JSON list of C-alpha atoms in Angstrom, two decimals:
[
{"chain": "F", "resi": 873, "resn": "MET", "atom": "CA", "xyz": [52.08, 85.76, 86.44]},
{"chain": "F", "resi": 874, "resn": "ARG", "atom": "CA", "xyz": [51.89, 82.27, 87.82]},
{"chain": "F", "resi": 875, "resn": "GLU", "atom": "CA", "xyz": [54.83, 81.87, 90.59]},
{"chain": "F", "resi": 876, "resn": "ARG", "atom": "CA", "xyz": [53.36, 85.64, 91.76]},
{"chain": "F", "resi": 877, "resn": "LEU", "atom": "CA", "xyz": [49.76, 84.62, 92.00]},
{"chain": "F", "resi": 878, "resn": "LEU", "atom": "CA", "xyz": [51.34, 81.51, 94.16]},
{"chain": "F", "resi": 879, "resn": "ALA", "atom": "CA", "xyz": [52.67, 83.68, 96.03]},
{"chain": "F", "resi": 880, "resn": "ALA", "atom": "CA", "xyz": [49.91, 85.61, 96.55]},
{"chain": "F", "resi": 881, "resn": "GLY", "atom": "CA", "xyz": [48.06, 82.42, 98.01]},
{"chain": "F", "resi": 882, "resn": "ALA", "atom": "CA", "xyz": [46.43, 81.71, 95.22]},
{"chain": "F", "resi": 883, "resn": "SER", "atom": "CA", "xyz": [44.60, 78.16, 94.93]},
{"chain": "F", "resi": 884, "resn": "LYS", "atom": "CA", "xyz": [46.46, 75.80, 93.92]},
{"chain": "F", "resi": 885, "resn": "SER", "atom": "CA", "xyz": [43.75, 74.02, 92.39]},
{"chain": "F", "resi": 886, "resn": "TYR", "atom": "CA", "xyz": [42.85, 77.18, 90.08]},
{"chain": "F", "resi": 887, "resn": "ILE", "atom": "CA", "xyz": [46.34, 77.43, 88.80]},
{"chain": "F", "resi": 888, "resn": "ALA", "atom": "CA", "xyz": [45.86, 73.60, 87.61]},
{"chain": "F", "resi": 889, "resn": "TYR", "atom": "CA", "xyz": [43.10, 74.41, 85.90]},
{"chain": "F", "resi": 890, "resn": "GLY", "atom": "CA", "xyz": [44.72, 76.74, 84.23]},
{"chain": "F", "resi": 891, "resn": "LEU", "atom": "CA", "xyz": [47.49, 74.22, 82.71]},
{"chain": "F", "resi": 892, "resn": "ALA", "atom": "CA", "xyz": [44.54, 73.20, 80.58]},
{"chain": "F", "resi": 893, "resn": "GLY", "atom": "CA", "xyz": [45.87, 72.50, 77.38]},
{"chain": "F", "resi": 894, "resn": "ILE", "atom": "CA", "xyz": [49.84, 73.52, 77.75]},
{"chain": "F", "resi": 895, "resn": "ASP", "atom": "CA", "xyz": [52.18, 70.64, 76.89]},
{"chain": "F", "resi": 896, "resn": "SER", "atom": "CA", "xyz": [55.46, 72.74, 77.69]},
{"chain": "F", "resi": 897, "resn": "LYS", "atom": "CA", "xyz": [58.27, 71.71, 80.26]},
{"chain": "F", "resi": 898, "resn": "GLN", "atom": "CA", "xyz": [57.68, 74.51, 82.65]},
{"chain": "F", "resi": 899, "resn": "ALA", "atom": "CA", "xyz": [53.91, 72.76, 82.56]},
{"chain": "F", "resi": 900, "resn": "TRP", "atom": "CA", "xyz": [54.72, 69.55, 83.61]},
{"chain": "F", "resi": 901, "resn": "GLU", "atom": "CA", "xyz": [57.00, 70.94, 86.17]},
{"chain": "F", "resi": 902, "resn": "MET", "atom": "CA", "xyz": [54.45, 72.84, 87.81]},
{"chain": "F", "resi": 903, "resn": "ARG", "atom": "CA", "xyz": [51.75, 70.46, 87.43]},
{"chain": "F", "resi": 904, "resn": "GLU", "atom": "CA", "xyz": [54.41, 68.05, 90.02]},
{"chain": "F", "resi": 905, "resn": "ARG", "atom": "CA", "xyz": [55.07, 70.76, 91.90]},
{"chain": "F", "resi": 906, "resn": "LEU", "atom": "CA", "xyz": [51.24, 71.31, 92.59]},
{"chain": "F", "resi": 907, "resn": "LEU", "atom": "CA", "xyz": [50.89, 68.11, 92.91]},
{"chain": "F", "resi": 908, "resn": "ALA", "atom": "CA", "xyz": [53.57, 67.88, 96.22]},
{"chain": "F", "resi": 909, "resn": "GLU", "atom": "CA", "xyz": [52.03, 70.81, 97.86]},
{"chain": "F", "resi": 910, "resn": "GLY", "atom": "CA", "xyz": [48.61, 69.46, 98.01]},
{"chain": "F", "resi": 911, "resn": "ALA", "atom": "CA", "xyz": [46.35, 70.68, 94.96]},
{"chain": "F", "resi": 912, "resn": "GLY", "atom": "CA", "xyz": [44.03, 68.49, 94.72]},
{"chain": "F", "resi": 913, "resn": "SER", "atom": "CA", "xyz": [44.95, 65.50, 92.33]},
{"chain": "F", "resi": 914, "resn": "GLY", "atom": "CA", "xyz": [41.44, 65.76, 90.45]},
{"chain": "F", "resi": 915, "resn": "SER", "atom": "CA", "xyz": [42.02, 69.29, 90.26]},
{"chain": "F", "resi": 916, "resn": "VAL", "atom": "CA", "xyz": [45.48, 68.52, 88.16]},
{"chain": "F", "resi": 917, "resn": "ALA", "atom": "CA", "xyz": [43.66, 65.58, 86.29]},
{"chain": "F", "resi": 918, "resn": "LYS", "atom": "CA", "xyz": [40.82, 68.86, 85.29]},
{"chain": "F", "resi": 919, "resn": "GLY", "atom": "CA", "xyz": [43.58, 70.66, 83.92]},
{"chain": "F", "resi": 920, "resn": "LEU", "atom": "CA", "xyz": [44.87, 68.08, 81.61]},
{"chain": "F", "resi": 921, "resn": "ALA", "atom": "CA", "xyz": [41.95, 68.86, 79.09]},
{"chain": "F", "resi": 922, "resn": "GLY", "atom": "CA", "xyz": [43.27, 69.16, 75.52]},
{"chain": "F", "resi": 923, "resn": "LEU", "atom": "CA", "xyz": [46.37, 67.13, 76.42]},
{"chain": "F", "resi": 924, "resn": "ASP", "atom": "CA", "xyz": [47.05, 64.08, 74.07]},
{"chain": "F", "resi": 925, "resn": "SER", "atom": "CA", "xyz": [50.38, 63.71, 74.96]},
{"chain": "F", "resi": 926, "resn": "GLU", "atom": "CA", "xyz": [52.07, 60.46, 76.03]},
{"chain": "F", "resi": 927, "resn": "ARG", "atom": "CA", "xyz": [53.54, 62.27, 79.01]},
{"chain": "F", "resi": 928, "resn": "ALA", "atom": "CA", "xyz": [49.46, 63.68, 79.60]},
{"chain": "F", "resi": 929, "resn": "TRP", "atom": "CA", "xyz": [48.07, 59.88, 79.59]},
{"chain": "F", "resi": 930, "resn": "GLU", "atom": "CA", "xyz": [51.20, 58.57, 82.02]},
{"chain": "F", "resi": 931, "resn": "MET", "atom": "CA", "xyz": [49.60, 61.26, 84.59]},
{"chain": "F", "resi": 932, "resn": "ARG", "atom": "CA", "xyz": [46.37, 60.83, 84.12]},
{"chain": "F", "resi": 933, "resn": "GLU", "atom": "CA", "xyz": [46.66, 56.71, 84.83]},
{"chain": "F", "resi": 934, "resn": "ARG", "atom": "CA", "xyz": [48.92, 58.00, 87.66]},
{"chain": "F", "resi": 935, "resn": "LEU", "atom": "CA", "xyz": [46.34, 59.82, 89.02]},
{"chain": "F", "resi": 936, "resn": "LEU", "atom": "CA", "xyz": [43.59, 57.58, 88.62]},
{"chain": "F", "resi": 937, "resn": "ALA", "atom": "CA", "xyz": [45.94, 55.11, 90.57]},
{"chain": "F", "resi": 938, "resn": "GLU", "atom": "CA", "xyz": [46.33, 56.90, 93.27]},
{"chain": "F", "resi": 939, "resn": "GLY", "atom": "CA", "xyz": [42.70, 57.74, 93.58]},
{"chain": "F", "resi": 940, "resn": "ALA", "atom": "CA", "xyz": [42.08, 61.19, 91.75]},
{"chain": "F", "resi": 941, "resn": "ASP", "atom": "CA", "xyz": [38.87, 61.65, 91.43]},
{"chain": "F", "resi": 942, "resn": "LYS", "atom": "CA", "xyz": [37.53, 60.21, 88.31]},
{"chain": "F", "resi": 943, "resn": "ASP", "atom": "CA", "xyz": [34.73, 62.96, 87.53]},
{"chain": "F", "resi": 944, "resn": "TYR", "atom": "CA", "xyz": [37.01, 65.16, 87.55]},
{"chain": "F", "resi": 945, "resn": "VAL", "atom": "CA", "xyz": [39.69, 62.90, 85.39]},
{"chain": "F", "resi": 946, "resn": "ALA", "atom": "CA", "xyz": [36.63, 62.36, 82.49]},
{"chain": "F", "resi": 947, "resn": "ILE", "atom": "CA", "xyz": [36.20, 66.74, 82.35]},
{"chain": "F", "resi": 948, "resn": "GLY", "atom": "CA", "xyz": [39.66, 66.58, 81.83]},
{"chain": "F", "resi": 949, "resn": "LEU", "atom": "CA", "xyz": [39.55, 64.63, 78.85]},
{"chain": "F", "resi": 950, "resn": "ALA", "atom": "CA", "xyz": [38.16, 68.03, 76.61]},
{"chain": "F", "resi": 951, "resn": "GLY", "atom": "CA", "xyz": [38.53, 68.49, 73.70]},
{"chain": "F", "resi": 952, "resn": "LEU", "atom": "CA", "xyz": [40.14, 64.41, 72.95]},
{"chain": "F", "resi": 953, "resn": "ASP", "atom": "CA", "xyz": [39.26, 62.44, 70.36]},
{"chain": "F", "resi": 954, "resn": "SER", "atom": "CA", "xyz": [41.96, 59.89, 70.33]},
{"chain": "F", "resi": 955, "resn": "ASN", "atom": "CA", "xyz": [41.35, 55.76, 70.96]},
{"chain": "F", "resi": 956, "resn": "GLN", "atom": "CA", "xyz": [43.11, 55.98, 74.57]},
{"chain": "F", "resi": 957, "resn": "ALA", "atom": "CA", "xyz": [40.47, 58.94, 75.13]},
{"chain": "F", "resi": 958, "resn": "TRP", "atom": "CA", "xyz": [38.06, 56.87, 74.15]},
{"chain": "F", "resi": 959, "resn": "GLU", "atom": "CA", "xyz": [38.88, 54.12, 76.02]},
{"chain": "F", "resi": 960, "resn": "MET", "atom": "CA", "xyz": [39.79, 55.88, 79.32]},
{"chain": "F", "resi": 961, "resn": "ARG", "atom": "CA", "xyz": [35.94, 57.30, 79.24]},
{"chain": "F", "resi": 962, "resn": "GLU", "atom": "CA", "xyz": [34.81, 53.62, 78.30]},
{"chain": "F", "resi": 963, "resn": "ARG", "atom": "CA", "xyz": [36.95, 52.76, 81.88]},
{"chain": "F", "resi": 964, "resn": "LEU", "atom": "CA", "xyz": [35.64, 55.30, 83.90]},
{"chain": "F", "resi": 965, "resn": "LEU", "atom": "CA", "xyz": [32.00, 55.27, 83.22]},
{"chain": "F", "resi": 966, "resn": "ALA", "atom": "CA", "xyz": [32.57, 51.55, 84.30]},
{"chain": "F", "resi": 967, "resn": "LYS", "atom": "CA", "xyz": [33.82, 52.51, 87.41]},
{"chain": "F", "resi": 968, "resn": "GLY", "atom": "CA", "xyz": [30.92, 54.96, 88.42]},
{"chain": "F", "resi": 969, "resn": "THR", "atom": "CA", "xyz": [32.11, 58.13, 87.31]},
{"chain": "F", "resi": 970, "resn": "SER", "atom": "CA", "xyz": [29.16, 60.37, 86.60]},
{"chain": "F", "resi": 971, "resn": "LYS", "atom": "CA", "xyz": [27.44, 60.43, 83.36]},
{"chain": "F", "resi": 972, "resn": "SER", "atom": "CA", "xyz": [27.54, 64.34, 83.13]},
{"chain": "F", "resi": 973, "resn": "LEU", "atom": "CA", "xyz": [30.30, 64.63, 83.77]},
{"chain": "F", "resi": 974, "resn": "VAL", "atom": "CA", "xyz": [31.21, 62.49, 81.32]},
{"chain": "F", "resi": 975, "resn": "ALA", "atom": "CA", "xyz": [29.60, 64.38, 78.88]},
{"chain": "F", "resi": 976, "resn": "VAL", "atom": "CA", "xyz": [31.29, 67.82, 79.69]},
{"chain": "F", "resi": 977, "resn": "GLY", "atom": "CA", "xyz": [34.17, 66.26, 78.98]},
{"chain": "F", "resi": 978, "resn": "LEU", "atom": "CA", "xyz": [33.13, 65.28, 75.34]},
{"chain": "F", "resi": 979, "resn": "ALA", "atom": "CA", "xyz": [33.66, 69.54, 74.61]},
{"chain": "F", "resi": 980, "resn": "GLY", "atom": "CA", "xyz": [34.88, 70.20, 71.27]},
{"chain": "F", "resi": 981, "resn": "VAL", "atom": "CA", "xyz": [34.47, 66.74, 70.23]},
{"chain": "F", "resi": 982, "resn": "ASP", "atom": "CA", "xyz": [31.92, 66.45, 67.55]},
{"chain": "F", "resi": 983, "resn": "SER", "atom": "CA", "xyz": [33.18, 62.66, 65.74]},
{"chain": "F", "resi": 984, "resn": "LYS", "atom": "CA", "xyz": [30.82, 59.89, 65.55]},
{"chain": "F", "resi": 985, "resn": "ARG", "atom": "CA", "xyz": [31.43, 58.49, 68.83]},
{"chain": "F", "resi": 986, "resn": "ALA", "atom": "CA", "xyz": [30.91, 61.74, 70.37]},
{"chain": "F", "resi": 987, "resn": "TRP", "atom": "CA", "xyz": [27.76, 61.81, 68.86]},
{"chain": "F", "resi": 988, "resn": "GLU", "atom": "CA", "xyz": [27.01, 57.71, 69.41]},
{"chain": "F", "resi": 989, "resn": "MET", "atom": "CA", "xyz": [27.91, 58.78, 73.84]},
{"chain": "F", "resi": 990, "resn": "ARG", "atom": "CA", "xyz": [25.71, 61.80, 74.17]},
{"chain": "F", "resi": 991, "resn": "GLU", "atom": "CA", "xyz": [23.10, 60.09, 73.16]},
{"chain": "F", "resi": 992, "resn": "ARG", "atom": "CA", "xyz": [24.40, 56.91, 75.20]},
{"chain": "F", "resi": 993, "resn": "LEU", "atom": "CA", "xyz": [24.44, 59.38, 78.62]},
{"chain": "F", "resi": 994, "resn": "LEU", "atom": "CA", "xyz": [21.44, 61.03, 78.14]},
{"chain": "F", "resi": 995, "resn": "GLY", "atom": "CA", "xyz": [19.15, 57.53, 77.11]},
{"chain": "F", "resi": 996, "resn": "GLU", "atom": "CA", "xyz": [21.19, 56.56, 81.33]},
{"chain": "F", "resi": 997, "resn": "GLY", "atom": "CA", "xyz": [19.94, 60.10, 82.28]},
{"chain": "F", "resi": 998, "resn": "ALA", "atom": "CA", "xyz": [22.63, 62.57, 82.17]},
{"chain": "F", "resi": 999, "resn": "ASN", "atom": "CA", "xyz": [21.66, 65.90, 83.01]},
{"chain": "F", "resi": 1000, "resn": "LYS", "atom": "CA", "xyz": [20.93, 67.83, 79.76]},
{"chain": "F", "resi": 1001, "resn": "GLY", "atom": "CA", "xyz": [22.42, 71.48, 80.70]},
{"chain": "F", "resi": 1002, "resn": "LEU", "atom": "CA", "xyz": [25.30, 69.60, 81.35]},
{"chain": "F", "resi": 1003, "resn": "VAL", "atom": "CA", "xyz": [25.53, 67.97, 77.60]},
{"chain": "F", "resi": 1004, "resn": "ALA", "atom": "CA", "xyz": [24.90, 70.91, 76.33]},
{"chain": "F", "resi": 1005, "resn": "VAL", "atom": "CA", "xyz": [27.98, 72.80, 78.20]},
{"chain": "F", "resi": 1006, "resn": "GLY", "atom": "CA", "xyz": [29.90, 69.42, 76.15]},
{"chain": "F", "resi": 1007, "resn": "LEU", "atom": "CA", "xyz": [28.63, 71.10, 72.58]},
{"chain": "F", "resi": 1008, "resn": "ALA", "atom": "CA", "xyz": [31.64, 74.11, 73.08]},
{"chain": "F", "resi": 1009, "resn": "GLY", "atom": "CA", "xyz": [32.96, 74.81, 69.96]},
{"chain": "F", "resi": 1010, "resn": "ILE", "atom": "CA", "xyz": [30.83, 72.63, 67.61]},
{"chain": "F", "resi": 1011, "resn": "ASP", "atom": "CA", "xyz": [29.17, 74.32, 65.53]},
{"chain": "F", "resi": 1012, "resn": "SER", "atom": "CA", "xyz": [27.53, 71.41, 63.21]},
{"chain": "F", "resi": 1013, "resn": "GLU", "atom": "CA", "xyz": [23.94, 70.81, 62.53]},
{"chain": "F", "resi": 1014, "resn": "GLN", "atom": "CA", "xyz": [23.83, 67.60, 64.95]},
{"chain": "F", "resi": 1015, "resn": "ALA", "atom": "CA", "xyz": [25.00, 70.08, 67.22]},
{"chain": "F", "resi": 1016, "resn": "TRP", "atom": "CA", "xyz": [22.16, 72.63, 66.96]},
{"chain": "F", "resi": 1017, "resn": "GLU", "atom": "CA", "xyz": [19.76, 69.85, 66.89]},
{"chain": "F", "resi": 1018, "resn": "MET", "atom": "CA", "xyz": [20.62, 68.71, 69.98]},
{"chain": "F", "resi": 1019, "resn": "ARG", "atom": "CA", "xyz": [20.69, 71.84, 70.94]},
{"chain": "F", "resi": 1020, "resn": "GLU", "atom": "CA", "xyz": [17.43, 72.83, 70.24]},
{"chain": "F", "resi": 1021, "resn": "ARG", "atom": "CA", "xyz": [16.13, 69.50, 71.71]},
{"chain": "F", "resi": 1022, "resn": "LEU", "atom": "CA", "xyz": [18.14, 70.02, 75.16]},
{"chain": "F", "resi": 1023, "resn": "LEU", "atom": "CA", "xyz": [16.26, 73.67, 75.66]},
{"chain": "F", "resi": 1024, "resn": "GLY", "atom": "CA", "xyz": [12.89, 72.03, 74.70]},
{"chain": "F", "resi": 1025, "resn": "GLU", "atom": "CA", "xyz": [13.67, 69.53, 77.19]},
{"chain": "F", "resi": 1026, "resn": "GLY", "atom": "CA", "xyz": [13.96, 72.14, 79.61]},
{"chain": "F", "resi": 1027, "resn": "ALA", "atom": "CA", "xyz": [17.85, 71.61, 80.30]},
{"chain": "F", "resi": 1028, "resn": "ASP", "atom": "CA", "xyz": [19.71, 75.16, 82.22]},
{"chain": "F", "resi": 1029, "resn": "LYS", "atom": "CA", "xyz": [19.73, 78.05, 79.75]},
{"chain": "F", "resi": 1030, "resn": "SER", "atom": "CA", "xyz": [22.74, 79.23, 81.72]},
{"chain": "F", "resi": 1031, "resn": "SER", "atom": "CA", "xyz": [24.84, 75.63, 80.57]},
{"chain": "F", "resi": 1032, "resn": "VAL", "atom": "CA", "xyz": [23.43, 75.62, 77.09]},
{"chain": "F", "resi": 1033, "resn": "ALA", "atom": "CA", "xyz": [24.91, 79.26, 77.17]},
{"chain": "F", "resi": 1034, "resn": "ARG", "atom": "CA", "xyz": [27.76, 78.03, 78.06]},
{"chain": "F", "resi": 1035, "resn": "GLY", "atom": "CA", "xyz": [28.28, 75.31, 75.58]},
{"chain": "F", "resi": 1036, "resn": "LEU", "atom": "CA", "xyz": [27.67, 77.53, 73.25]},
{"chain": "F", "resi": 1037, "resn": "ALA", "atom": "CA", "xyz": [31.54, 78.81, 73.68]},
{"chain": "F", "resi": 1038, "resn": "GLY", "atom": "CA", "xyz": [33.69, 79.24, 71.14]},
{"chain": "F", "resi": 1039, "resn": "VAL", "atom": "CA", "xyz": [30.45, 79.84, 68.46]},
{"chain": "F", "resi": 1040, "resn": "ASP", "atom": "CA", "xyz": [30.91, 82.59, 65.95]},
{"chain": "F", "resi": 1041, "resn": "SER", "atom": "CA", "xyz": [28.28, 81.68, 63.79]},
{"chain": "F", "resi": 1042, "resn": "LYS", "atom": "CA", "xyz": [24.83, 84.22, 63.10]},
{"chain": "F", "resi": 1043, "resn": "ARG", "atom": "CA", "xyz": [23.15, 81.04, 64.66]},
{"chain": "F", "resi": 1044, "resn": "ALA", "atom": "CA", "xyz": [24.74, 80.75, 67.74]},
{"chain": "F", "resi": 1045, "resn": "TRP", "atom": "CA", "xyz": [24.92, 84.40, 68.05]},
{"chain": "F", "resi": 1046, "resn": "GLU", "atom": "CA", "xyz": [20.67, 84.33, 67.24]},
{"chain": "F", "resi": 1047, "resn": "MET", "atom": "CA", "xyz": [20.65, 82.18, 70.31]},
{"chain": "F", "resi": 1048, "resn": "ARG", "atom": "CA", "xyz": [22.70, 84.37, 72.64]},
{"chain": "F", "resi": 1049, "resn": "GLU", "atom": "CA", "xyz": [19.98, 86.86, 72.52]},
{"chain": "F", "resi": 1050, "resn": "ARG", "atom": "CA", "xyz": [17.28, 84.03, 72.45]},
{"chain": "F", "resi": 1051, "resn": "LEU", "atom": "CA", "xyz": [18.14, 83.76, 75.92]},
{"chain": "F", "resi": 1052, "resn": "LEU", "atom": "CA", "xyz": [18.39, 87.19, 76.94]},
{"chain": "F", "resi": 1053, "resn": "ALA", "atom": "CA", "xyz": [15.27, 87.64, 76.02]},
{"chain": "F", "resi": 1054, "resn": "GLU", "atom": "CA", "xyz": [13.86, 84.77, 77.57]},
{"chain": "F", "resi": 1055, "resn": "GLY", "atom": "CA", "xyz": [15.45, 86.24, 80.74]},
{"chain": "F", "resi": 1056, "resn": "LEU", "atom": "CA", "xyz": [18.64, 84.81, 81.04]},
{"chain": "F", "resi": 1057, "resn": "ASP", "atom": "CA", "xyz": [21.02, 86.94, 83.37]},
{"chain": "F", "resi": 1058, "resn": "LYS", "atom": "CA", "xyz": [23.44, 88.94, 81.09]},
{"chain": "F", "resi": 1059, "resn": "SER", "atom": "CA", "xyz": [25.99, 87.56, 82.65]},
{"chain": "F", "resi": 1060, "resn": "TYR", "atom": "CA", "xyz": [25.80, 84.13, 82.17]},
{"chain": "F", "resi": 1061, "resn": "ILE", "atom": "CA", "xyz": [26.21, 84.93, 78.35]},
{"chain": "F", "resi": 1062, "resn": "ALA", "atom": "CA", "xyz": [29.08, 87.35, 78.97]},
{"chain": "F", "resi": 1063, "resn": "LYS", "atom": "CA", "xyz": [31.37, 84.73, 80.77]},
{"chain": "F", "resi": 1064, "resn": "ALA", "atom": "CA", "xyz": [30.44, 82.18, 77.89]},
{"chain": "F", "resi": 1065, "resn": "LEU", "atom": "CA", "xyz": [31.79, 83.97, 75.19]},
{"chain": "F", "resi": 1066, "resn": "ALA", "atom": "CA", "xyz": [35.25, 83.02, 76.14]},
{"chain": "F", "resi": 1067, "resn": "GLY", "atom": "CA", "xyz": [34.53, 79.42, 77.68]},
{"chain": "F", "resi": 1068, "resn": "ASP", "atom": "CA", "xyz": [36.71, 78.70, 80.86]},
{"chain": "F", "resi": 1069, "resn": "ASN", "atom": "CA", "xyz": [39.23, 75.96, 81.46]},
{"chain": "F", "resi": 1070, "resn": "ILE", "atom": "CA", "xyz": [37.29, 73.19, 79.49]},
{"chain": "F", "resi": 1071, "resn": "THR", "atom": "CA", "xyz": [34.90, 75.18, 77.15]},
{"chain": "F", "resi": 1072, "resn": "PHE", "atom": "CA", "xyz": [38.37, 76.96, 75.80]},
{"chain": "F", "resi": 1073, "resn": "VAL", "atom": "CA", "xyz": [39.47, 73.74, 74.13]},
{"chain": "F", "resi": 1074, "resn": "TRP", "atom": "CA", "xyz": [37.10, 75.60, 70.72]},
{"chain": "F", "resi": 1075, "resn": "ARG", "atom": "CA", "xyz": [40.36, 77.67, 70.95]},
{"chain": "F", "resi": 1076, "resn": "LEU", "atom": "CA", "xyz": [42.92, 74.35, 70.44]},
{"chain": "F", "resi": 1077, "resn": "ILE", "atom": "CA", "xyz": [40.45, 73.27, 67.96]},
{"chain": "F", "resi": 1078, "resn": "VAL", "atom": "CA", "xyz": [41.13, 76.38, 65.98]},
{"chain": "F", "resi": 1079, "resn": "ALA", "atom": "CA", "xyz": [45.39, 76.33, 65.96]},
{"chain": "F", "resi": 1080, "resn": "LYS", "atom": "CA", "xyz": [45.38, 72.51, 65.20]},
{"chain": "F", "resi": 1081, "resn": "GLU", "atom": "CA", "xyz": [43.59, 73.72, 61.81]},
{"chain": "F", "resi": 1082, "resn": "GLN", "atom": "CA", "xyz": [45.72, 77.08, 61.22]},
{"chain": "F", "resi": 1083, "resn": "ASP", "atom": "CA", "xyz": [48.93, 74.53, 61.56]},
{"chain": "F", "resi": 1084, "resn": "LEU", "atom": "CA", "xyz": [47.38, 72.84, 58.90]}
]
C-alpha cells in the first residue's frame, strides 16, 4: 500500500509520518529512500515516534546534524522515557526548540520526569492545549488533574480531546460527552479516538504490556 501511494503521488512526508513505531528492515529502507527522494528530514524525524532502538537514535542524531527541524525531532520523541530521550529533550530545549512541541512529544509518558517537565514547560509559557495533547494514552490521576486544570485555564478543547486518544476509562468518556455538550465539533472527538501518528503511542504501550 505504501508503494502504491508513493507511485500515485502521495506526500512523502505523510508516508514518513506513517512509519512511526515501525522498526523493521523495510521501514528503515523506506526512511532512507524517502530522505533520498526529498522527504523533509523533520518529517522523517517525526516518524520515529515510539522508537527507542539504537538505529532510531543514530538517525535522530544524523538528522539533527543535517539541520532537521528541531521541533519535529522533539515531537518524534513521543512515547519515550529512556535516558537518551530525556537527554535529547534537554538539548533541544537548550537550542530553542518550541516548549509546546516538546510537550507534545511527551505523549504516552507517565513518569515522574515527564510530570516535572510538563509543569516546567507550562511555567515557561508552553501552549496549554499542546500540553494537553501530550497527555495522550495516560489515564492516571495526575493526568486527570492536569486536564481539568488546563480546561479551567482556557486550553483549546479540541486539543484536550486529542489528548484523550487511547484512554478508555469512564472518566474519559464523561469528558468526551462534556466537551460535546460544550459545543466541541463531533469530528474532533471522532478523530481523537484512535489518535494520529503521535498520539497513537498508547497502542505501543498496550502492546508492550501484553508482551510482559
